XYZ file of C-alpha atoms in Angstrom:
591
model
C 0.000 0.000 0.000
C 2.733 2.425 0.962
C 4.714 1.744 -2.182
C 1.739 2.263 -4.479
C 0.787 5.449 -2.613
C 4.329 6.785 -2.952
C 4.494 6.120 -6.689
C 1.073 7.672 -7.253
C 2.057 10.787 -5.322
C 5.391 11.008 -7.099
C 3.641 11.034 -10.458
C 1.516 13.887 -9.133
C 4.684 15.976 -8.676
C 5.287 15.787 -4.902
C 8.943 16.014 -3.813
C 10.447 12.718 -2.628
C 11.965 14.241 0.567
C 8.510 15.499 1.570
C 7.028 12.077 0.801
C 9.666 10.342 2.896
C 8.779 12.399 5.981
C 5.040 11.935 5.362
C 5.333 8.163 4.942
C 7.481 7.822 8.068
C 4.703 9.396 10.136
C 1.881 7.500 8.363
C 3.066 3.877 8.422
C 4.659 1.505 10.888
C 8.387 0.762 11.023
C 8.096 -2.409 8.959
C 6.558 -0.563 6.040
C 9.183 2.176 6.329
C 11.995 -0.360 6.053
C 10.395 -1.911 2.993
C 10.002 1.426 1.274
C 13.487 2.568 2.268
C 15.102 -0.035 0.074
C 13.674 1.812 -2.919
C 16.025 4.226 -4.728
C 13.238 6.848 -4.627
C 13.933 7.439 -0.926
C 17.738 7.876 -1.025
C 18.991 10.691 1.217
C 20.523 13.684 -0.532
C 24.077 14.015 0.813
C 26.124 17.122 1.564
C 29.256 17.216 -0.585
C 32.754 17.331 0.939
C 35.385 18.474 -1.582
C 39.173 18.377 -1.615
C 40.207 21.611 0.186
C 43.016 24.019 -0.664
C 45.253 23.834 2.421
C 48.076 26.056 1.125
C 48.229 29.071 -1.238
C 50.038 27.040 -3.910
C 48.095 23.782 -3.561
C 46.350 22.541 -6.724
C 46.058 18.855 -5.852
C 46.722 16.552 -2.919
C 46.986 12.960 -1.708
C 44.643 11.540 0.939
C 46.986 9.896 3.448
C 44.500 8.599 6.027
C 40.827 8.951 6.930
C 40.367 9.653 10.667
C 36.567 9.284 10.474
C 34.709 6.208 9.246
C 31.359 5.932 7.526
C 28.599 6.324 10.119
C 30.745 8.378 12.534
C 29.232 11.531 13.997
C 31.010 14.759 12.979
C 31.157 18.025 14.914
C 32.554 21.392 13.857
C 36.350 21.366 14.160
C 36.715 17.583 13.815
C 39.572 16.323 11.636
C 38.168 14.239 8.788
C 41.402 13.105 7.178
C 45.074 13.869 6.661
C 46.067 15.285 3.276
C 49.520 15.487 1.700
C 49.752 18.946 0.105
C 52.608 20.403 -1.928
C 54.122 21.556 1.374
C 53.394 19.002 4.120
C 50.870 16.555 5.554
C 48.031 18.666 6.968
C 44.787 17.959 8.832
C 41.483 18.665 7.060
C 39.081 20.094 9.643
C 35.396 20.527 8.811
C 33.076 23.285 9.946
C 29.990 21.158 9.273
C 28.007 18.954 11.640
C 26.298 15.652 10.836
C 27.220 12.063 10.008
C 29.896 10.891 7.556
C 27.814 8.852 5.103
C 30.132 7.815 2.275
C 33.881 7.991 1.578
C 34.215 8.277 -2.190
C 38.007 8.592 -2.402
C 39.921 6.012 -0.315
C 43.188 6.319 1.575
C 46.398 6.601 -0.452
C 44.484 8.194 -3.352
C 46.933 10.443 -5.163
C 46.781 13.662 -7.201
C 43.203 14.597 -6.278
C 42.419 18.025 -7.724
C 41.315 20.818 -5.368
C 37.525 21.048 -5.451
C 36.973 17.395 -6.379
C 34.297 15.456 -4.470
C 35.847 13.108 -1.888
C 33.029 12.264 0.567
C 29.380 12.798 1.522
C 27.711 13.816 4.786
C 24.077 13.753 5.922
C 22.294 15.661 8.640
C 22.130 14.054 12.063
C 19.088 11.779 12.317
C 18.963 10.937 8.603
C 19.703 7.414 7.362
C 23.334 7.695 6.272
C 23.295 4.190 4.754
C 20.828 5.269 2.069
C 22.777 8.353 0.943
C 22.392 9.121 -2.756
C 25.660 8.506 -4.620
C 26.328 11.106 -7.341
C 27.292 10.231 -10.892
C 30.842 9.081 -11.483
C 31.548 12.347 -13.292
C 31.135 14.268 -10.027
C 33.598 12.120 -8.069
C 37.263 13.147 -7.982
C 38.867 11.924 -11.219
C 42.401 10.645 -11.314
C 44.774 13.361 -12.387
C 46.102 11.198 -15.180
C 42.608 10.723 -16.646
C 41.895 14.444 -16.596
C 45.202 15.081 -18.235
C 44.468 12.575 -20.991
C 41.267 14.425 -21.822
C 42.904 17.808 -22.208
C 46.469 17.087 -23.274
C 48.363 15.013 -25.750
C 52.031 14.341 -25.036
C 54.637 14.244 -27.731
C 57.000 11.302 -27.728
C 59.902 11.451 -25.280
C 63.411 11.918 -26.672
C 66.928 11.206 -25.508
C 68.004 8.105 -23.616
C 66.284 5.460 -21.532
C 66.987 6.626 -17.950
C 63.888 8.278 -16.417
C 64.822 11.654 -14.970
C 63.691 13.580 -11.881
C 61.915 16.689 -13.159
C 63.009 20.111 -11.872
C 60.373 22.757 -12.548
C 60.397 26.544 -12.232
C 59.665 27.193 -8.526
C 57.434 29.879 -7.029
C 59.900 31.951 -5.004
C 57.457 34.680 -3.942
C 53.696 34.755 -3.243
C 52.985 36.850 -6.366
C 55.410 35.123 -8.739
C 53.827 33.637 -11.877
C 56.924 33.540 -14.100
C 60.622 34.218 -13.837
C 63.923 34.614 -15.693
C 66.802 32.165 -15.209
C 69.828 34.421 -14.688
C 72.625 31.892 -14.202
C 73.077 28.176 -13.564
C 75.506 27.329 -10.761
C 75.458 23.596 -11.550
C 76.301 22.000 -14.885
C 75.246 18.631 -16.362
C 77.184 15.895 -14.600
C 77.612 17.854 -11.338
C 76.610 16.110 -8.119
C 73.683 17.781 -6.333
C 72.995 17.591 -2.586
C 69.984 18.815 -0.603
C 70.295 22.570 -0.047
C 72.582 23.205 -3.035
C 71.856 26.293 -5.141
C 71.047 25.200 -8.688
C 70.558 28.613 -10.294
C 69.687 32.284 -9.753
C 66.163 33.292 -10.786
C 64.815 36.810 -11.368
C 61.346 36.863 -9.811
C 58.852 39.728 -9.909
C 60.610 41.092 -6.810
C 64.333 40.292 -6.856
C 67.022 37.838 -7.933
C 66.711 34.798 -5.678
C 68.527 31.481 -5.339
C 66.772 28.223 -6.261
C 67.782 25.597 -3.709
C 66.812 21.981 -4.310
C 65.777 19.384 -1.748
C 66.682 16.526 -4.107
C 69.922 14.546 -4.224
C 71.557 13.056 -7.291
C 73.250 14.262 -10.465
C 72.165 17.133 -12.699
C 71.585 15.386 -16.028
C 70.237 18.008 -18.427
C 69.528 21.743 -18.432
C 66.494 22.369 -20.640
C 66.367 26.165 -20.219
C 69.760 27.855 -20.084
C 71.035 31.180 -18.777
C 68.947 34.280 -19.617
C 65.795 32.226 -20.339
C 63.003 34.769 -19.922
C 59.304 34.584 -18.995
C 59.454 30.965 -17.800
C 56.110 30.054 -16.235
C 56.008 28.652 -12.698
C 55.785 24.860 -13.018
C 57.518 24.682 -16.410
C 60.209 22.012 -16.744
C 63.681 23.584 -16.623
C 66.070 20.677 -15.919
C 66.385 16.951 -15.210
C 68.240 15.017 -12.527
C 69.008 11.331 -12.089
C 69.748 9.334 -8.959
C 73.388 9.044 -7.945
C 75.070 6.195 -9.797
C 72.720 6.321 -12.817
C 73.964 7.266 -16.279
C 73.121 10.967 -16.478
C 74.112 11.122 -20.159
C 71.348 8.607 -20.977
C 68.530 10.648 -19.380
C 65.110 10.575 -21.056
C 63.705 14.002 -21.991
C 59.883 14.191 -21.663
C 57.958 15.398 -24.700
C 56.040 18.643 -24.716
C 52.289 18.561 -24.126
C 49.767 19.889 -26.614
C 46.205 20.642 -25.597
C 43.359 19.224 -27.669
C 41.518 22.516 -27.432
C 44.228 24.211 -29.466
C 43.917 21.497 -32.118
C 40.157 21.877 -32.231
C 40.454 25.607 -32.862
C 42.418 24.930 -36.020
C 39.446 23.017 -37.472
C 37.038 25.953 -37.216
C 36.230 27.225 -40.701
C 36.157 30.940 -41.370
C 33.459 32.448 -43.582
C 34.452 32.742 -47.212
C 34.978 36.344 -48.292
C 36.520 37.397 -51.556
C 39.694 39.480 -51.372
C 39.330 43.158 -52.194
C 42.566 43.078 -54.160
C 41.019 40.755 -56.762
C 41.967 41.842 -60.238
C 38.477 41.018 -61.594
C 36.278 44.162 -61.584
C 33.079 43.985 -59.544
C 29.957 45.496 -61.125
C 27.711 47.440 -58.774
C 23.979 47.930 -59.319
C 21.250 50.276 -58.184
C 19.258 48.947 -55.233
C 16.589 51.602 -54.960
C 13.001 50.445 -54.473
C 13.754 47.290 -52.505
C 12.974 46.570 -48.843
C 15.853 47.020 -46.363
C 16.339 43.244 -45.893
C 16.388 42.563 -49.661
C 18.608 45.562 -50.324
C 21.233 44.490 -47.763
C 21.448 41.012 -49.325
C 21.718 42.404 -52.867
C 24.515 44.757 -51.783
C 26.279 42.022 -49.794
C 26.463 39.663 -52.785
C 26.555 42.395 -55.529
C 23.476 40.947 -57.277
C 21.325 42.639 -59.932
C 17.832 42.349 -58.432
C 16.135 42.677 -61.827
C 17.470 39.250 -62.807
C 15.745 37.474 -59.889
C 12.097 36.527 -60.221
C 10.040 37.869 -57.309
C 7.336 35.723 -55.680
C 5.624 38.501 -53.725
C 2.513 40.455 -54.644
C 2.745 41.921 -58.136
C 6.134 40.202 -58.562
C 7.772 41.956 -55.570
C 11.222 40.614 -54.737
C 11.334 38.989 -51.282
C 14.205 38.101 -48.982
C 13.596 34.388 -49.571
C 13.914 34.906 -53.335
C 17.384 36.411 -52.915
C 18.536 33.682 -50.500
C 17.321 30.992 -52.910
C 19.227 32.674 -55.750
C 22.413 32.829 -53.623
C 22.132 29.133 -52.769
C 21.475 28.023 -56.340
C 24.306 30.100 -57.795
C 26.657 29.344 -54.852
C 27.550 33.016 -54.586
C 30.091 34.404 -52.112
C 30.147 37.700 -50.252
C 31.670 40.587 -52.204
C 33.983 43.211 -50.709
C 32.376 46.506 -49.650
C 32.329 49.618 -51.783
C 35.319 51.919 -51.795
C 34.297 55.387 -50.619
C 35.938 58.223 -52.622
C 37.957 60.875 -50.866
C 36.501 64.419 -50.659
C 36.771 66.155 -54.020
C 37.079 62.905 -55.944
C 34.410 61.272 -58.102
C 33.819 57.615 -58.680
C 31.287 55.597 -60.624
C 31.692 52.607 -58.275
C 31.692 50.381 -61.326
C 34.947 48.710 -60.404
C 37.390 48.453 -57.604
C 40.949 49.023 -58.638
C 43.955 48.321 -56.461
C 44.846 51.444 -54.505
C 48.415 52.627 -54.043
C 48.935 53.646 -50.430
C 51.441 56.405 -49.840
C 53.437 55.803 -46.706
C 55.380 58.447 -44.801
C 59.101 58.568 -45.235
C 61.127 56.664 -42.707
C 61.518 58.689 -39.550
C 63.968 58.398 -36.677
C 64.453 54.901 -35.293
C 63.185 53.863 -31.851
C 63.848 51.091 -29.351
C 61.232 48.873 -27.695
C 62.154 48.124 -24.076
C 60.202 45.124 -22.730
C 58.951 45.445 -19.164
C 60.619 43.289 -16.545
C 58.565 40.884 -14.476
C 58.943 43.217 -11.503
C 57.597 46.236 -13.410
C 54.644 44.225 -14.727
C 53.806 43.115 -11.188
C 54.170 46.674 -9.842
C 51.849 47.970 -12.582
C 49.255 45.303 -11.821
C 49.331 45.798 -8.040
C 49.251 49.603 -8.185
C 46.375 49.531 -10.673
C 44.442 47.241 -8.329
C 45.298 49.513 -5.394
C 44.192 52.710 -7.113
C 41.024 51.005 -8.382
C 39.958 49.079 -5.285
C 41.185 51.246 -2.395
C 39.404 54.575 -1.678
C 42.452 56.831 -1.447
C 42.240 59.958 0.708
C 44.974 62.574 1.043
C 46.266 64.981 3.682
C 49.278 67.316 3.525
C 51.405 68.949 6.217
C 54.350 71.343 5.995
C 57.209 71.276 8.501
C 60.003 73.737 9.250
C 63.142 71.552 9.170
C 65.745 74.209 9.980
C 66.315 72.682 13.443
C 66.618 69.231 11.915
C 69.196 70.404 9.366
C 71.135 72.128 12.156
C 71.130 68.983 14.309
C 72.253 66.879 11.342
C 75.167 69.277 10.798
C 76.212 68.985 14.474
C 76.079 65.181 14.304
C 78.229 65.217 11.177
C 80.871 67.311 12.956
C 80.838 64.654 15.699
C 81.496 61.882 13.160
C 77.871 60.639 12.900
C 76.779 60.882 9.272
C 72.998 60.512 8.916
C 70.618 61.741 6.223
C 67.372 63.693 6.396
C 65.620 60.481 5.318
C 66.949 58.706 8.434
C 65.359 61.398 10.629
C 62.071 61.001 8.731
C 62.047 57.193 9.146
C 62.595 57.535 12.897
C 59.968 60.284 13.206
C 57.360 58.295 11.243
C 57.997 55.170 13.347
C 57.500 57.106 16.615
C 54.409 58.873 15.215
C 52.891 55.476 14.352
C 53.429 54.356 17.947
C 51.728 57.479 19.252
C 48.914 57.192 16.660
C 48.287 53.412 16.499
C 45.100 53.752 14.433
C 47.252 54.674 11.413
C 49.600 51.711 11.908
C 47.301 49.098 10.382
C 46.538 46.685 7.561
C 43.196 46.108 5.816
C 42.637 42.347 5.360
C 39.394 40.525 4.500
C 37.265 43.597 5.228
C 38.856 43.954 8.668
C 41.264 46.522 10.119
C 44.272 44.735 11.640
C 46.316 46.975 13.973
C 50.077 46.357 13.802
C 52.083 46.009 16.997
C 55.439 47.093 15.571
C 56.581 50.079 13.505
C 58.103 48.312 10.501
C 58.833 50.973 7.892
C 59.007 50.055 4.195
C 61.284 52.436 2.290
C 60.869 52.738 -1.489
C 64.173 52.114 -3.323
C 64.569 52.525 -7.103
C 66.370 49.713 -8.955
C 66.913 49.017 -12.656
C 64.066 46.480 -12.566
C 61.646 48.757 -10.703
C 60.731 49.935 -7.199
C 61.244 47.641 -4.230
C 60.537 48.365 -0.562
C 63.077 46.946 1.923
C 61.854 47.064 5.527
C 63.428 48.660 8.610
C 61.859 46.620 11.413
C 61.138 48.180 14.839
C 62.427 51.511 13.563
C 61.103 53.407 16.603
C 63.554 51.546 18.846
C 66.681 52.068 16.739
C 69.186 54.904 16.878
C 69.586 57.174 13.867
C 72.981 55.734 12.950
C 71.553 52.181 13.149
C 68.746 53.146 10.788
C 71.244 54.815 8.446
C 73.517 51.766 8.299
C 70.592 49.365 7.838
C 69.051 51.408 5.024
C 72.379 51.636 3.171
C 72.908 47.886 3.475
C 69.359 46.974 2.408
C 69.300 49.472 -0.479
C 72.647 48.207 -1.745
C 71.455 44.591 -1.824
C 68.102 45.653 -3.314
C 69.829 47.262 -6.300
C 71.661 44.015 -7.119
C 68.583 41.871 -6.410
C 69.931 40.051 -3.361
C 67.186 40.745 -0.808
C 65.588 37.837 1.025
C 61.797 37.490 0.896
C 61.216 38.597 4.499
C 63.296 41.735 3.912
C 60.787 43.272 1.479
C 57.514 41.399 2.130
C 55.370 42.894 4.903
C 55.945 46.198 6.643
C 53.289 48.269 8.374
C 53.763 51.661 6.639
C 55.680 52.976 3.594
C 57.772 56.091 2.970
C 58.541 57.329 -0.560
C 61.060 60.183 -0.619
C 61.728 62.122 -3.832
C 63.209 65.132 -2.090
C 66.710 64.320 -3.351
C 65.380 64.764 -6.908
C 64.170 68.308 -6.110
C 60.482 67.276 -6.224
C 58.651 69.751 -4.003
C 55.578 67.563 -3.355
C 53.676 64.586 -4.805
C 51.193 61.885 -3.801
C 51.897 58.149 -3.723
C 49.752 55.018 -4.198
C 49.057 52.781 -1.202
C 50.838 49.429 -1.114
C 48.175 46.937 0.137
C 47.522 45.481 2.641
C 49.116 48.568 4.225
C 46.770 51.488 4.758
C 49.151 54.421 4.440
C 52.105 55.784 2.479
C 53.908 59.085 3.089
C 55.265 61.054 0.102
C 58.184 63.309 1.094
C 59.155 66.342 -0.989
C 62.334 68.418 -0.959
C 63.108 71.182 1.507
C 62.534 74.585 -0.099
C 63.392 78.054 1.213
C 60.492 80.410 1.935
C 60.186 83.770 3.666
C 58.398 83.564 7.009
C 56.002 86.190 8.365
C 58.835 87.695 10.390
C 60.806 88.251 7.190
C 63.397 85.568 7.920
C 64.056 82.650 5.546
C 63.143 79.130 6.637
C 63.250 75.668 5.051
C 59.863 74.045 4.536
C 59.334 70.372 3.687
C 55.958 69.042 2.443
C 54.708 65.574 3.428
C 51.584 64.128 1.763
C 49.818 61.190 3.405
C 47.811 58.834 1.180
C 45.559 56.705 3.389
C 42.841 54.082 3.019
C 39.653 55.834 4.093
C 38.026 52.483 4.915
C 40.527 51.907 7.716
C 41.795 55.373 8.733
C 39.523 58.278 9.608
C 40.266 61.911 8.757
C 40.844 62.734 12.426
C 43.330 59.850 12.828
C 45.211 60.981 9.704
C 45.299 64.582 10.996
C 46.601 63.477 14.412
C 49.360 61.471 12.737
C 50.521 64.373 10.566
C 50.379 66.798 13.506
C 52.487 64.403 15.609
C 54.959 63.913 12.757
C 55.228 67.673 12.245
C 56.050 68.196 15.911
C 58.748 65.501 15.856
C 60.417 66.935 12.740
C 60.374 70.515 14.097
C 61.837 69.449 17.473
C 64.251 66.724 16.311
C 66.166 66.401 19.591
C 63.599 63.813 20.747
C 64.572 61.614 17.798
C 67.996 61.078 19.379
C 66.379 59.211 22.264
C 65.718 55.469 22.059
C 62.943 53.905 24.104
C 64.300 51.312 26.552
C 61.115 49.268 26.313
C 61.327 49.293 22.550
C 64.936 48.200 22.648
C 64.041 45.245 24.869
C 61.229 44.240 22.512
C 63.524 44.477 19.476
C 66.210 42.352 21.194
C 63.663 39.704 22.118
């Protein structure tokens, strides 16, 4: 009875989940169990997909399931352990319910991120009757997916399988790089930690250290190889003791989609440079649709028999004529220049007069760093609501103090004073010392000042950490050392990634004032102009320096920005306080 009722109701359009609940309350347990063996009453499961557990993860291996089918799951429980491209990590779920079906078993390898690996059901539902999705939805083997989209060319070289060395990702924003120089040559022994080559990333020149051991067998991309994508094969190794000269070189892969594009046929259009003259006709008196077809195919409408009222030519008549005669589209009319006349009876080849050869020019391709800078600054200017505030400071006292320090053997620059003053101002105005991340304002605990340095490849911002707790001569020495290594591309990642606030100083180039673009996730950047002489109200000359603050108005209010600039102005106009170093800050920096 229950089964027949269910089928009748289902035909009437009732949803099966609603029917299941209704039947469970209408019939005894025995009938429920009988009906539950029917596929109509399978429970719809909640999908659990392969997560992305690291920024560079694209696929992973399931090492071990820590929950079994039928186990209750609470938020924060570890479902399984997954081998990422970095390490073995725990996969914690935020869902609650019962693990109903494990679709991808332990030791499954190369499971793409986002692939379906298991199913859950809500607590109280029958997990044993969970509905299994089609095989297409379940995580496919990486090799199968690759077969569908790629065709590999035949391998070349010898018979010894090699260990592939691919272009690494040496910075979070790196998508391609340039191989500057190889430090190992084919036949050289390689140990874990050895530097294989120097690579120009979008930030700096960095060393590529390998964790593999063996012998470098073949370099596929030599010195000065440019625009090499991350993940591209650059070299091959073999295990120690194997014949490195007999290494097998994998073939390149060709996508099927690129092959398919070659098969697409383009519409047939006659060339305008055809030597055969094209006769044009008058198309007055026809409907717009008929006229456009007659012009398109250069047809004389009087030679086509019309089937409309009183012999009127219809669109279908023209299309039938085109099909029967197998006509092709003719080139458009040539429009005469002003002052010229043309009968449009034929199209003759036109001689184009080109300007005489002018001065030569040189195309300079952008470096990877400049391309990245352009992309990030465009995103910043587009996505961040920039606000601006400007303050002028009298730096006569600062210049006098700098001169006294120089006579005492302490050589520091105006920029060193500014770095120290900004760091202290950030401590006194903590609302400006912040990042904006995931729609949240994150206050920074340290004054880590990024200083813009110009290099041949583009701007880079080495960081002076805990600048408020360092003496002026310490800041000076650190900036000189960091800037020197930045210009030759030898900075480490942590030396230019991060920072809580940026200073860009163009005063040495005699730029009086300018505004700078915020470097996210930071919320502020200070643009420093040159000191310029002006006449004060008392008639005496004084040196004025302009500082323009660009700040993220989502994170920093106008009052907070004003307080910061007022504090900075006071520090620069009474620079003696910049000679002091906070004891507490020194302890924190040493720790």
